[in-house]
Amino acid sequence: MARLVVLGGGVAGHTAATFAAKWLGSAHEVVVVTPNAKWNWIPSNIWVGVGQMTKEEVTFDLAGVYAKAGITYKQAKAVSLNPEGDTSSDKPFVTIEYTGQDKVGESENVEYDYILNATGPKLNFDATPGLGDGKGQMGDHTVSVCTADHAVHAAHKLQEAIEKMKKGERQKFLIGTGHGMCTCQGAAFEYIFNIEHELRKAGVRDMADMKWISNESFLGDFGMGGLHLKVGGYVVSSKLFAESLFAERDVEWLIGAHTSKVEAGKVEYELLDGSKGEEEFDFAMLIPPFAGVGIKAYDKAGEDITDTVFAPNGFMKVDANYGAGAYENWKASDWPRTYQNPTYSNMFAAGIAFAPPHIISKPMSSPNGTPINPTPPRTGMPSGIIGKAVAHSICDLIKKGDSAHLHEASMAEMGAACVASAGKGIFTGTAAAMTVYPVVPDFEKYPGTGRDTDYTFGEIGLAGHWIKHILHHLFIYKAKLQPGWTLIPE
Amino acid sequence: MRKEEINFQKSDNFNRTMIPGTFARKMRTCVIWQFIRFVAINIKMIVVVGKSH
């Protein structure tokens, strides 16, 4: 019997573990190690963050689902990896520390034959002074929608702001990124327009000043270097698409901004031109930068080999080209295909946990040397597809042996669908529905825009909004492993 | 002044982009047109999903 250990129970980890359990059956064991007791459909946290959904509507307990799937579930966080075993055994193992199941704080070594690192990110609030509390958690000055609990807190703060406006007190909303190296601009983009919608609904939009602050060098970059869309017979940049939406909704923007410090009611920032400034706020939602979760790695003798297994940002090294060098040399082929660790062939990474070869957007920095550019998004659909491909590879390795063909899922050959809603009502909300193909532009295959403009498109309307509703129910249904779940694509 | 033109004067950033007019805004919430777009977007998304697996 072989054992696959999956670290993380998010989109990538949950997808990989559930498919692996189905394909391997009871002849082999799948273990999921995740510090969370609940699965969270993160895209709908936006609706929780404006009070239009409850936490219970976007989460469910993992224990029952894993019991049904025959998966061994350990509510714990991974602390370290010993891919060569230790002095007493050659068997590789991962050291975990329990966060639940009545074993909080207890450690355990879990041996494995194959391991998939799908931990997702550490929300690195402390990278920006004042954004975090100095202990790794979110600070008191801003809100977040990165977790369901954060989103519940954000909804309370938003309601307080609305009440103040109803009493005649003008409020300033500042939404965007809390550091020069953030990703997930799409979530902040969706949140600011949901807030705008809610303020209109509450009849207080005229009492609100709204501003977007972002590390993107232009609006509509989204960490993908922007995209080009076919609109009205033209092929246009997402810059125009995004700017139009902001202007229509009366939302000002500040881009190319590294948020350098957060205080009560004020942020300090540095721009790409090197200038520095301050922006005041009454309500701020600033996405933190992401980092690896900080797993250490040791060889058989107990020597620290973390630098061999992980990149400096804490994400796991995979089969990417990390030596591409300058922007001019970047190619679509730099991006990983199998997500196998180059040093230990029984180790894989998926979703946010794998180290990308470089960013997708053009690298930028201020004259002071401060890097200000989005890092690559690898959430949602790409995470699910990568998780499934890696699960497929590991199952084949277990069943067919080391010569089995590894499955591939390069982000340079993969599309993504993004739906950013504004509002929740079936007939009152709208959404910007976008697809991009491929996620990582391939200028050799698609000279000009780097992407296939037949399948890279975006439009605003009710249709996208309906799709957002359907996706919410469909993916929670799938994650709960309800009948027919394997038929629903990632 | 038409409603869609008001925001152009609010900032230089707004003044240098495009803002949808009445017809474009109406079509975004026209149920019949949006149903057609719903079908079209779904087909495109299914193709993208298919090409990605």
Coordinates of C-alpha atoms in Angstrom, one line a residue, chain A residues 240-241 243-253 381 385 388 413-419 427 429-430 433-437 446 452 454-455 457 459-464 466-467 470 489-490, chain B residues 3-4 6-8 10-21 24-53:
Chain A
L240 CA -9.3 50.7 -21.3
F241 CA -11.9 48.2 -20.2
E243 CA -10.5 52.5 -16.6
S244 CA -14.0 52.7 -18.3
L245 CA -15.6 50.8 -15.4
F246 CA -13.8 52.9 -12.8
A247 CA -14.8 56.2 -14.5
E248 CA -18.4 55.0 -14.9
R249 CA -18.7 54.1 -11.2
D250 CA -16.9 57.3 -10.1
V251 CA -14.0 55.4 -8.5
E252 CA -10.6 57.2 -8.6
W253 CA -7.4 55.2 -8.9
M381 CA -9.4 27.4 -12.2
I385 CA -6.5 22.0 -13.1
K388 CA -6.0 17.3 -10.8
E413 CA -1.3 26.3 -22.3
M414 CA -4.2 26.8 -19.9
G415 CA -7.0 29.3 -19.8
A416 CA -8.9 30.8 -16.9
A417 CA -12.4 32.1 -16.4
C418 CA -12.9 35.1 -14.1
V419 CA -16.2 36.6 -13.0
F427 CA -31.7 41.1 -11.7
G429 CA -26.3 42.8 -9.9
T430 CA -24.0 42.8 -12.9
A433 CA -17.1 38.1 -17.0
M434 CA -13.7 37.4 -18.5
T435 CA -11.8 34.5 -19.9
V436 CA -8.2 34.6 -20.8
Y437 CA -6.3 32.0 -22.9
Y446 CA 0.3 34.4 -30.5
D452 CA -5.8 33.8 -28.5
D454 CA -11.0 34.3 -29.9
Y455 CA -11.0 33.0 -26.4
F457 CA -12.8 38.2 -23.9
E459 CA -18.0 41.9 -21.0
I460 CA -20.2 43.4 -18.3
G461 CA -23.8 42.5 -17.7
L462 CA -26.3 40.2 -16.0
A463 CA -25.1 37.2 -17.9
G464 CA -21.8 37.1 -16.1
W466 CA -25.8 34.6 -13.4
I467 CA -22.6 32.6 -14.2
I470 CA -24.0 29.1 -10.8
P489 CA -14.8 20.6 -14.6
E490 CA -12.3 22.5 -12.5
Chain B
K3 CA -25.9 61.4 -17.6
E4 CA -23.0 59.4 -19.0
I6 CA -21.0 63.9 -16.1
N7 CA -18.2 61.8 -14.8
F8 CA -15.7 63.0 -17.5
K10 CA -14.6 64.7 -12.3
S11 CA -10.9 63.9 -12.9
D12 CA -8.2 63.8 -15.6
N13 CA -8.1 60.0 -15.3
F14 CA -11.9 59.8 -16.1
N15 CA -11.6 62.4 -18.9
R16 CA -9.1 60.2 -20.8
T17 CA -11.1 57.0 -20.9
M18 CA -14.5 55.9 -22.3
I19 CA -17.8 55.7 -20.4
P20 CA -20.7 53.7 -21.7
G21 CA -23.8 55.5 -22.9
A24 CA -24.8 50.1 -23.6
R25 CA -25.9 50.3 -20.0
K26 CA -29.5 49.2 -20.8
M27 CA -28.2 46.2 -22.7
R28 CA -26.3 45.1 -19.6
T29 CA -29.5 44.5 -17.8
C30 CA -31.8 43.6 -20.7
V31 CA -32.9 40.1 -19.7
I32 CA -33.5 38.9 -23.3
W33 CA -30.1 40.1 -24.6
Q34 CA -28.4 38.9 -21.5
F35 CA -29.9 35.5 -21.9
I36 CA -28.3 35.3 -25.4
R37 CA -25.0 36.5 -24.0
F38 CA -25.3 34.0 -21.1
V39 CA -25.5 31.2 -23.7
A40 CA -22.6 32.7 -25.8
I41 CA -20.3 33.2 -22.8
N42 CA -21.0 29.7 -21.4
I43 CA -20.1 28.2 -24.8
K44 CA -16.9 30.2 -24.9
M45 CA -16.0 29.3 -21.3
I46 CA -16.7 25.6 -21.9
V47 CA -14.3 25.7 -24.9
V48 CA -11.7 27.4 -22.8
V49 CA -12.1 24.8 -20.0
G50 CA -11.9 22.1 -22.6
K51 CA -8.7 23.5 -24.1
S52 CA -7.2 23.8 -20.7
H53 CA -7.6 20.1 -19.6

